[in-house]
Amino acid sequence: MGKIALFLLLVVNAFYSLANPWFGVCAGYLFNILGPQYIWWWHFQGLRAFYLIAVPTCVGFIFSSIRGALNYEIIKNKLVLFAVLYFLFVFLSYFTGPYVNVINEWRFYDPYQVLITMLKIFVFFFMGLVCISDNKKLKLFAFILPVAALYLTYWANMQYLSGRFFIRLQGPHDITGAGMYRDENNFAMLFVTAIPFFFYLGWYFKRWYLRWGAWLVVPFAWHAIFLTASRGGLVGAAFVSFLAGIRSPKKIIGFALIPAFIVAYVWQGGSTIKERTQETIIKAEEETSAVDPRLEAWEAGLKMFLAHPFTGVGLASFGQAFPDFSDAKPKVAHSTYIQILAESGIFAAFSYVFFMLSCLWGLFRFRDQFSAGSFEYYLCDAVLVSLCGFLTCALFLTLNGFEIQFYLAILANTLIYLAKKQSVISER
């Protein structure tokens, strides 16, 4: 019965998306961020659900473009230019990288599958940039991450209360072990990027029970991060809580976030994440950089870049190339920036950095074009803090395929576009 209901829901969405591709974009991002195929996997067996969302959305996008119903003005900016250049250089690195076709025991990922995944991410990202172009669509799109994170916060805490996890909590995955949140760091990053949304939605809501309800999710999201025992997630949670606090409309409540986070960590942090954090501190004090695994990976990555500065070693080829650039045991890059630099070259890395900086600068610069207390005003801060948390964690986590960053970039692009329009209207 559940599979029939799911199929009917997807069919209705498909027909609606043919005429309104923006709705299909919203459905696609909800599907990709929530991952229902891993939570309720038994309903999705034998059903290619994402394709039933993606295909009619793409067809609807083409038809809407032909009849002039889409606003391409929204993508005429440097932010989108850098984003397109980034994807272009990443795709080129698949065809030009010398290690893409190398097959050895350190081939952590199939480069072709990673290429297909990146193509899917780019297509939906580009359609999202064009389709989410007004306040109404923006508002619906902006609720995707908090809605998905709200359910997964509940899911994570229920695993704790029922005792259905061991040592470190992984995200939902099916019986084969497949799941985008199978990696604890990725699962933790979902909550890191969502916490600012709950905090600023609390300020936006006027009714007290909605405001305090949104704020109440924050400590449970902290607890979900603690359960993953992700050190990167812990740093990210602390950073976004601190940044949200200092950018709070009321400083007293904002600054209360910092001691609240410390209390939550001491009280509910759990032994696993505390032991891993203490282990990190001890290693930092005792070990030299030559034997630090993360620094070994960074050193190897920089050597890959110096040997292949323009093309990189090839998309998803960090592991294959590692033995030729280091005597250490091959490992992942442990840094989004190092991985992009090593695998796709200097142009991809610079494009990515400028793409993200364009998002941050635009949000910071144009937030005050919106009236204080408006949804867009608080959303600017939520996206800004969320991106800052993500980019900080990206220094020491491999997150270049983390789709939420592109979701946040769409929100940033739309907010900047609407703010500029508002600025022009105000000047007249």
Short mmCIF file of C-alpha atoms in Angstrom, two decimals:
data_model
loop_
_atom_site.label_atom_id
_atom_site.label_comp_id
_atom_site.label_asym_id
_atom_site.label_seq_id
_atom_site.Cartn_x
_atom_site.Cartn_y
_atom_site.Cartn_z
CA MET A 1 0.00 0.00 0.00
CA GLY A 2 2.87 2.36 0.86
CA LYS A 3 4.57 1.74 -2.47
CA ILE A 4 1.34 2.48 -4.35
CA ALA A 5 0.86 5.74 -2.45
CA LEU A 6 4.47 6.69 -3.16
CA PHE A 7 4.09 5.93 -6.87
CA LEU A 8 0.90 8.02 -7.11
CA LEU A 9 2.61 10.90 -5.30
CA LEU A 10 5.52 10.78 -7.74
CA VAL A 11 3.15 10.69 -10.73
CA VAL A 12 1.22 13.74 -9.47
CA ASN A 13 4.52 15.55 -8.89
CA ALA A 14 5.67 14.60 -12.41
CA PHE A 15 2.62 16.10 -14.10
CA TYR A 16 2.78 19.26 -11.99
CA SER A 17 6.51 19.65 -12.63
CA LEU A 18 5.98 19.57 -16.40
CA ALA A 19 4.18 22.91 -16.12
CA ASN A 20 6.02 24.17 -13.05
CA PRO A 21 9.64 22.97 -13.09
CA TRP A 22 10.46 24.98 -9.95
CA PHE A 23 8.24 22.59 -8.00
CA GLY A 24 10.18 19.62 -9.36
CA VAL A 25 13.42 21.32 -8.30
CA CYS A 26 12.04 21.64 -4.77
CA ALA A 27 10.94 18.00 -4.77
CA GLY A 28 14.32 16.88 -6.08
CA TYR A 29 16.27 18.74 -3.41
CA LEU A 30 13.94 17.47 -0.68
CA PHE A 31 14.53 13.94 -1.97
CA ASN A 32 18.31 14.42 -2.09
CA ILE A 33 18.65 16.07 1.31
CA LEU A 34 16.18 13.93 3.26
CA GLY A 35 17.03 10.62 1.55
CA PRO A 36 13.63 8.90 2.02
CA GLN A 37 14.85 5.98 -0.10
CA TYR A 38 17.20 5.10 2.78
CA ILE A 39 14.77 5.80 5.63
CA TRP A 40 11.81 3.86 4.21
CA TRP A 41 13.83 1.72 1.80
CA TRP A 42 11.24 -1.07 1.59
CA HIS A 43 8.81 1.25 -0.23
CA PHE A 44 11.45 2.23 -2.80
CA GLN A 45 12.63 -1.22 -3.85
CA GLY A 46 12.34 -1.59 -7.63
CA LEU A 47 11.31 2.06 -7.99
CA ARG A 48 13.65 4.64 -9.55
CA ALA A 49 12.08 7.45 -7.59
CA PHE A 50 14.60 10.19 -8.31
CA TYR A 51 14.26 9.68 -12.07
CA LEU A 52 10.49 10.06 -11.76
CA ILE A 53 11.25 13.47 -10.26
CA ALA A 54 14.20 14.50 -12.41
CA VAL A 55 12.97 13.58 -15.92
CA PRO A 56 9.67 15.55 -15.89
CA THR A 57 11.44 18.44 -14.15
CA CYS A 58 14.05 18.60 -16.92
CA VAL A 59 11.36 18.33 -19.62
CA GLY A 60 9.30 21.04 -17.92
CA PHE A 61 12.41 23.22 -17.66
CA ILE A 62 13.08 22.90 -21.40
CA PHE A 63 9.46 23.67 -22.32
CA SER A 64 9.33 26.65 -19.94
CA SER A 65 12.58 27.94 -21.41
CA ILE A 66 11.23 27.67 -24.97
CA ARG A 67 8.09 29.62 -24.17
CA GLY A 68 10.09 32.29 -22.29
CA ALA A 69 8.65 31.54 -18.86
CA LEU A 70 12.00 31.39 -17.07
CA ASN A 71 14.02 34.26 -15.68
CA TYR A 72 17.59 33.94 -16.96
CA GLU A 73 18.43 37.40 -15.65
CA ILE A 74 19.00 35.81 -12.25
CA ILE A 75 22.09 33.90 -13.40
CA LYS A 76 23.88 36.90 -14.96
CA ASN A 77 26.39 37.42 -12.16
CA LYS A 78 29.89 36.43 -11.04
CA LEU A 79 28.61 33.92 -8.51
CA VAL A 80 27.07 31.76 -11.23
CA LEU A 81 30.04 32.30 -13.55
CA PHE A 82 32.46 30.92 -10.95
CA ALA A 83 30.09 28.02 -10.22
CA VAL A 84 29.88 27.04 -13.89
CA LEU A 85 33.67 27.33 -14.26
CA TYR A 86 34.15 25.12 -11.23
CA PHE A 87 31.97 22.35 -12.64
CA LEU A 88 33.56 22.75 -16.09
CA PHE A 89 37.09 22.23 -14.73
CA VAL A 90 35.94 19.30 -12.59
CA PHE A 91 34.40 17.63 -15.64
CA LEU A 92 37.53 18.32 -17.69
CA SER A 93 39.70 16.69 -15.05
CA TYR A 94 37.89 13.41 -15.66
CA PHE A 95 39.01 13.41 -19.30
CA THR A 96 42.48 14.87 -18.79
CA GLY A 97 43.57 13.45 -15.43
CA PRO A 98 46.35 10.86 -15.80
CA TYR A 99 45.13 8.63 -12.95
CA VAL A 100 41.43 8.32 -13.82
CA ASN A 101 41.89 4.96 -15.56
CA VAL A 102 44.41 3.62 -13.04
CA ILE A 103 42.98 0.62 -11.21
CA ASN A 104 44.66 -0.37 -7.96
CA GLU A 105 43.66 -1.30 -4.44
CA TRP A 106 43.42 2.38 -3.47
CA ARG A 107 40.71 3.23 -5.98
CA PHE A 108 38.28 4.43 -3.31
CA TYR A 109 35.67 5.62 -5.83
CA ASP A 110 34.76 4.86 -9.43
CA PRO A 111 35.60 8.10 -11.32
CA TYR A 112 32.88 7.45 -13.91
CA GLN A 113 30.19 7.10 -11.23
CA VAL A 114 31.46 10.25 -9.53
CA LEU A 115 31.31 12.06 -12.90
CA ILE A 116 27.67 11.00 -13.38
CA THR A 117 26.83 12.10 -9.85
CA MET A 118 28.46 15.49 -10.40
CA LEU A 119 26.58 15.90 -13.69
CA LYS A 120 23.28 15.25 -11.87
CA ILE A 121 24.24 17.73 -9.15
CA PHE A 122 25.12 20.37 -11.76
CA VAL A 123 21.90 19.92 -13.76
CA PHE A 124 19.68 20.30 -10.70
CA PHE A 125 21.83 23.13 -9.39
CA PHE A 126 21.55 25.04 -12.67
CA MET A 127 17.80 24.48 -12.91
CA GLY A 128 17.46 25.63 -9.29
CA LEU A 129 19.40 28.82 -10.01
CA VAL A 130 17.01 29.71 -12.83
CA CYS A 131 13.73 28.47 -11.35
CA ILE A 132 13.92 29.81 -7.78
CA SER A 133 13.58 33.42 -8.83
CA ASP A 134 10.91 35.10 -6.69
CA ASN A 135 9.93 35.43 -3.03
CA LYS A 136 7.19 32.80 -3.09
CA LYS A 137 9.40 30.09 -4.60
CA LEU A 138 12.28 31.12 -2.37
CA LYS A 139 10.19 30.66 0.76
CA LEU A 140 9.13 27.14 -0.16
CA PHE A 141 12.64 26.22 -1.25
CA ALA A 142 14.15 27.62 1.96
CA PHE A 143 12.08 25.27 4.13
CA ILE A 144 13.48 22.13 2.46
CA LEU A 145 16.61 21.88 4.61
CA PRO A 146 14.94 22.60 7.98
CA VAL A 147 12.08 20.19 7.23
CA ALA A 148 14.50 17.41 6.23
CA ALA A 149 16.78 18.15 9.20
CA LEU A 150 13.82 18.24 11.59
CA TYR A 151 12.84 14.69 10.70
CA LEU A 152 16.43 13.42 10.72
CA THR A 153 16.99 15.08 14.12
CA TYR A 154 14.01 13.09 15.38
CA TRP A 155 15.35 9.95 13.65
CA ALA A 156 18.83 10.33 15.17
CA ASN A 157 17.57 10.90 18.69
CA MET A 158 15.19 7.96 18.41
CA GLN A 159 18.15 5.73 17.54
CA TYR A 160 19.73 6.88 20.79
CA LEU A 161 16.61 6.39 22.91
CA SER A 162 15.97 2.92 21.46
CA GLY A 163 19.64 1.89 21.62
CA ARG A 164 19.74 0.98 17.92
CA PHE A 165 23.28 2.14 17.20
CA PHE A 166 26.81 1.15 18.23
CA ILE A 167 29.65 3.55 19.13
CA ARG A 168 29.08 6.09 16.29
CA LEU A 169 25.71 6.87 14.75
CA GLN A 170 25.49 6.54 10.98
CA GLY A 171 22.68 8.09 9.00
CA PRO A 172 19.85 6.09 7.41
CA HIS A 173 20.88 3.39 4.93
CA ASP A 174 19.21 0.41 3.31
CA ILE A 175 19.95 -3.29 3.82
CA THR A 176 22.81 -3.16 1.29
CA GLY A 177 24.52 -0.44 3.31
CA ALA A 178 23.84 2.25 0.69
CA GLY A 179 23.07 5.71 2.00
CA MET A 180 24.41 9.23 1.51
CA TYR A 181 24.62 9.68 5.28
CA ARG A 182 26.35 6.35 5.89
CA ASP A 183 29.49 8.40 6.58
CA GLU A 184 29.18 9.90 10.06
CA ASN A 185 30.88 13.14 8.99
CA ASN A 186 28.34 13.75 6.23
CA PHE A 187 25.48 13.01 8.63
CA ALA A 188 26.90 15.46 11.16
CA MET A 189 27.29 18.14 8.50
CA LEU A 190 23.56 17.98 7.74
CA PHE A 191 22.84 19.19 11.28
CA VAL A 192 25.68 21.73 11.24
CA THR A 193 24.21 23.42 8.15
CA ALA A 194 20.62 23.21 9.49
CA ILE A 195 21.18 24.67 12.99
CA PRO A 196 21.34 28.31 11.76
CA PHE A 197 18.00 27.84 9.97
CA PHE A 198 16.26 26.73 13.17
CA PHE A 199 17.81 29.60 15.12
CA TYR A 200 16.82 32.34 12.66
CA LEU A 201 13.41 30.81 11.91
CA GLY A 202 12.78 31.20 15.62
CA TRP A 203 13.34 34.94 15.25
CA TYR A 204 11.12 35.09 12.19
CA PHE A 205 8.15 33.30 13.75
CA LYS A 206 5.88 35.68 15.67
CA ARG A 207 3.89 33.08 17.60
CA TRP A 208 5.72 32.02 20.74
CA TYR A 209 5.13 28.28 20.34
CA LEU A 210 6.58 28.29 16.80
CA ARG A 211 9.54 30.42 17.92
CA TRP A 212 10.42 28.29 20.90
CA GLY A 213 9.62 25.12 18.95
CA ALA A 214 12.23 26.07 16.34
CA TRP A 215 14.78 26.93 19.04
CA LEU A 216 14.08 23.67 20.87
CA VAL A 217 15.28 21.72 17.83
CA VAL A 218 18.79 23.20 18.20
CA PRO A 219 19.89 21.21 21.31
CA PHE A 220 18.48 18.02 19.79
CA ALA A 221 20.46 18.74 16.60
CA TRP A 222 23.56 19.24 18.77
CA HIS A 223 22.87 15.88 20.37
CA ALA A 224 22.55 14.24 16.94
CA ILE A 225 26.02 15.59 16.09
CA PHE A 226 27.40 14.23 19.37
CA LEU A 227 25.98 10.80 18.50
CA THR A 228 27.93 10.73 15.22
CA ALA A 229 31.15 11.36 17.19
CA SER A 230 32.34 13.46 14.25
CA ARG A 231 35.12 15.81 15.33
CA GLY A 232 34.51 17.92 12.23
CA GLY A 233 30.82 18.04 13.09
CA LEU A 234 31.64 19.11 16.65
CA VAL A 235 33.84 21.97 15.42
CA GLY A 236 31.16 22.97 12.90
CA ALA A 237 28.40 22.94 15.54
CA ALA A 238 30.49 25.09 17.89
CA PHE A 239 31.37 27.53 15.10
CA VAL A 240 27.84 28.04 13.71
CA SER A 241 26.48 28.38 17.26
CA PHE A 242 29.08 31.06 18.03
CA LEU A 243 28.53 32.88 14.72
CA ALA A 244 24.73 32.73 15.02
CA GLY A 245 25.06 34.04 18.56
CA ILE A 246 27.08 37.12 17.63
CA ARG A 247 24.72 37.84 14.70
CA SER A 248 21.61 37.43 16.82
CA PRO A 249 19.00 40.24 16.82
CA LYS A 250 19.13 40.16 20.63
CA LYS A 251 22.68 39.72 21.90
CA ILE A 252 21.62 38.34 25.29
CA ILE A 253 19.82 35.38 23.70
CA GLY A 254 22.54 35.03 21.08
CA PHE A 255 25.37 34.86 23.57
CA ALA A 256 23.41 32.31 25.60
CA LEU A 257 23.98 29.87 22.73
CA ILE A 258 27.67 29.52 23.60
CA PRO A 259 27.33 28.38 27.24
CA ALA A 260 24.28 26.33 26.23
CA PHE A 261 26.39 24.44 23.70
CA ILE A 262 29.14 23.84 26.27
CA VAL A 263 26.61 22.55 28.81
CA ALA A 264 25.04 20.30 26.17
CA TYR A 265 28.45 18.88 25.24
CA VAL A 266 29.48 18.22 28.86
CA TRP A 267 26.09 16.76 29.78
CA GLN A 268 25.14 14.83 26.65
CA GLY A 269 28.36 14.65 24.60
CA GLY A 270 28.88 10.96 25.32
CA SER A 271 32.10 9.08 25.89
CA THR A 272 32.91 8.34 22.24
CA ILE A 273 33.13 11.91 20.96
CA LYS A 274 34.90 13.06 24.14
CA GLU A 275 37.51 10.31 23.79
CA ARG A 276 38.02 11.14 20.09
CA THR A 277 38.35 14.85 20.90
CA GLN A 278 40.85 14.14 23.70
CA GLU A 279 42.76 11.80 21.39
CA THR A 280 43.04 14.61 18.82
CA ILE A 281 44.42 17.01 21.43
CA ILE A 282 46.95 14.47 22.71
CA LYS A 283 48.13 13.67 19.18
CA ALA A 284 48.49 17.35 18.40
CA GLU A 285 50.72 17.71 21.46
CA GLU A 286 52.76 14.53 21.04
CA GLU A 287 53.06 13.76 17.36
CA THR A 288 55.09 15.56 14.75
CA SER A 289 53.46 16.70 11.53
CA ALA A 290 55.37 14.00 9.62
CA VAL A 291 53.28 11.25 11.21
CA ASP A 292 49.94 13.02 11.37
CA PRO A 293 47.61 11.17 8.94
CA ARG A 294 45.74 14.31 7.91
CA LEU A 295 48.93 16.25 7.20
CA GLU A 296 50.28 13.26 5.28
CA ALA A 297 47.23 13.44 3.02
CA TRP A 298 47.58 17.19 2.57
CA GLU A 299 51.26 16.87 1.74
CA ALA A 300 50.53 14.18 -0.85
CA GLY A 301 47.72 16.31 -2.30
CA LEU A 302 49.98 19.34 -2.69
CA LYS A 303 52.58 17.18 -4.42
CA MET A 304 49.88 15.94 -6.82
CA PHE A 305 48.98 19.55 -7.56
CA LEU A 306 52.60 20.57 -8.17
CA ALA A 307 53.05 17.62 -10.56
CA HIS A 308 49.75 18.30 -12.40
CA PRO A 309 48.83 21.94 -11.64
CA PHE A 310 46.30 22.49 -14.44
CA THR A 311 44.49 19.17 -14.90
CA GLY A 312 45.03 17.59 -11.50
CA VAL A 313 45.44 13.83 -11.16
CA GLY A 314 41.84 13.32 -12.28
CA LEU A 315 38.34 13.35 -10.83
CA ALA A 316 37.98 10.88 -7.92
CA SER A 317 41.59 9.73 -8.40
CA PHE A 318 43.21 10.90 -5.16
CA GLY A 319 43.55 7.34 -3.83
CA GLN A 320 44.96 5.88 -7.04
CA ALA A 321 47.60 8.62 -7.27
CA PHE A 322 48.55 8.63 -3.59
CA PRO A 323 51.26 5.90 -3.69
CA ASP A 324 53.21 7.86 -6.31
CA PHE A 325 53.39 10.94 -4.10
CA SER A 326 53.81 9.58 -0.59
CA ASP A 327 55.23 6.59 1.26
CA ALA A 328 52.38 6.72 3.75
CA LYS A 329 49.32 4.50 3.56
CA PRO A 330 46.91 5.98 0.95
CA LYS A 331 43.91 7.79 2.36
CA VAL A 332 41.28 10.34 1.38
CA ALA A 333 42.28 14.00 1.23
CA HIS A 334 40.67 15.07 4.52
CA SER A 335 40.15 18.51 2.99
CA THR A 336 37.69 19.63 0.34
CA TYR A 337 40.08 22.31 -0.92
CA ILE A 338 43.09 20.00 -1.14
CA GLN A 339 41.02 17.35 -2.90
CA ILE A 340 39.72 19.76 -5.54
CA LEU A 341 43.21 21.22 -6.02
CA ALA A 342 44.85 17.79 -6.35
CA GLU A 343 42.18 16.11 -8.48
CA SER A 344 41.03 18.95 -10.74
CA GLY A 345 43.79 21.55 -10.69
CA ILE A 346 44.33 25.19 -9.85
CA PHE A 347 41.53 26.62 -12.02
CA ALA A 348 38.91 24.36 -10.40
CA ALA A 349 40.15 25.23 -6.91
CA PHE A 350 40.17 28.98 -7.52
CA SER A 351 36.75 28.85 -9.19
CA TYR A 352 35.32 26.96 -6.21
CA VAL A 353 36.79 29.39 -3.67
CA PHE A 354 35.58 32.47 -5.58
CA PHE A 355 32.17 30.84 -6.06
CA MET A 356 31.77 30.37 -2.31
CA LEU A 357 33.23 33.78 -1.44
CA SER A 358 30.76 35.38 -3.87
CA CYS A 359 27.91 33.76 -1.94
CA LEU A 360 29.24 34.97 1.43
CA TRP A 361 30.06 38.51 0.29
CA GLY A 362 26.72 38.97 -1.45
CA LEU A 363 24.75 37.82 1.59
CA PHE A 364 26.80 40.03 3.91
CA ARG A 365 26.60 43.05 1.62
CA PHE A 366 22.94 42.97 0.59
CA ARG A 367 21.13 41.66 3.70
CA ASP A 368 20.16 45.17 4.84
CA GLN A 369 18.30 45.78 1.57
CA PHE A 370 15.51 43.68 3.09
CA SER A 371 13.34 45.11 5.84
CA ALA A 372 14.44 44.05 9.33
CA GLY A 373 12.33 41.16 10.58
CA SER A 374 11.32 39.95 7.12
CA PHE A 375 11.74 36.34 6.09
CA GLU A 376 14.43 37.26 3.55
CA TYR A 377 16.32 39.29 6.17
CA TYR A 378 16.63 36.34 8.55
CA LEU A 379 17.22 33.90 5.70
CA CYS A 380 20.30 35.90 4.64
CA ASP A 381 21.80 35.36 8.08
CA ALA A 382 20.81 31.68 8.16
CA VAL A 383 22.44 30.94 4.81
CA LEU A 384 25.51 33.05 5.63
CA VAL A 385 26.15 31.28 8.95
CA SER A 386 25.37 27.87 7.46
CA LEU A 387 27.84 28.38 4.60
CA CYS A 388 30.51 29.65 7.00
CA GLY A 389 30.10 26.51 9.08
CA PHE A 390 30.30 24.31 6.01
CA LEU A 391 33.37 26.04 4.58
CA THR A 392 35.16 25.87 7.93
CA CYS A 393 34.55 22.11 8.20
CA ALA A 394 35.58 21.71 4.55
CA LEU A 395 39.12 22.62 5.61
CA PHE A 396 39.53 19.18 7.19
CA LEU A 397 36.66 17.09 5.76
CA THR A 398 36.17 15.86 2.19
CA LEU A 399 32.83 17.44 1.26
CA ASN A 400 33.15 18.44 -2.40
CA GLY A 401 30.18 16.23 -3.32
CA PHE A 402 28.01 17.40 -0.40
CA GLU A 403 24.87 18.57 -2.16
CA ILE A 404 23.62 20.88 0.59
CA GLN A 405 26.36 23.39 -0.31
CA PHE A 406 24.76 23.86 -3.74
CA TYR A 407 21.32 24.12 -2.18
CA LEU A 408 22.68 26.93 0.01
CA ALA A 409 24.28 28.57 -3.05
CA ILE A 410 20.89 28.65 -4.81
CA LEU A 411 19.37 30.37 -1.79
CA ALA A 412 22.27 32.84 -1.73
CA ASN A 413 21.94 33.63 -5.44
CA THR A 414 18.19 34.26 -5.19
CA LEU A 415 18.56 36.43 -2.09
CA ILE A 416 21.29 38.52 -3.72
CA TYR A 417 19.18 38.92 -6.88
CA LEU A 418 16.07 39.99 -4.92
CA ALA A 419 18.14 42.36 -2.77
CA LYS A 420 19.58 44.04 -5.83
CA LYS A 421 16.07 44.46 -7.26
CA GLN A 422 14.96 45.95 -3.96
CA SER A 423 17.93 48.32 -4.03
CA VAL A 424 17.00 49.54 -7.53
CA ILE A 425 13.39 50.10 -6.48
CA SER A 426 14.51 52.02 -3.37
CA GLU A 427 16.70 54.34 -5.44
CA ARG A 428 13.87 55.35 -7.75
#
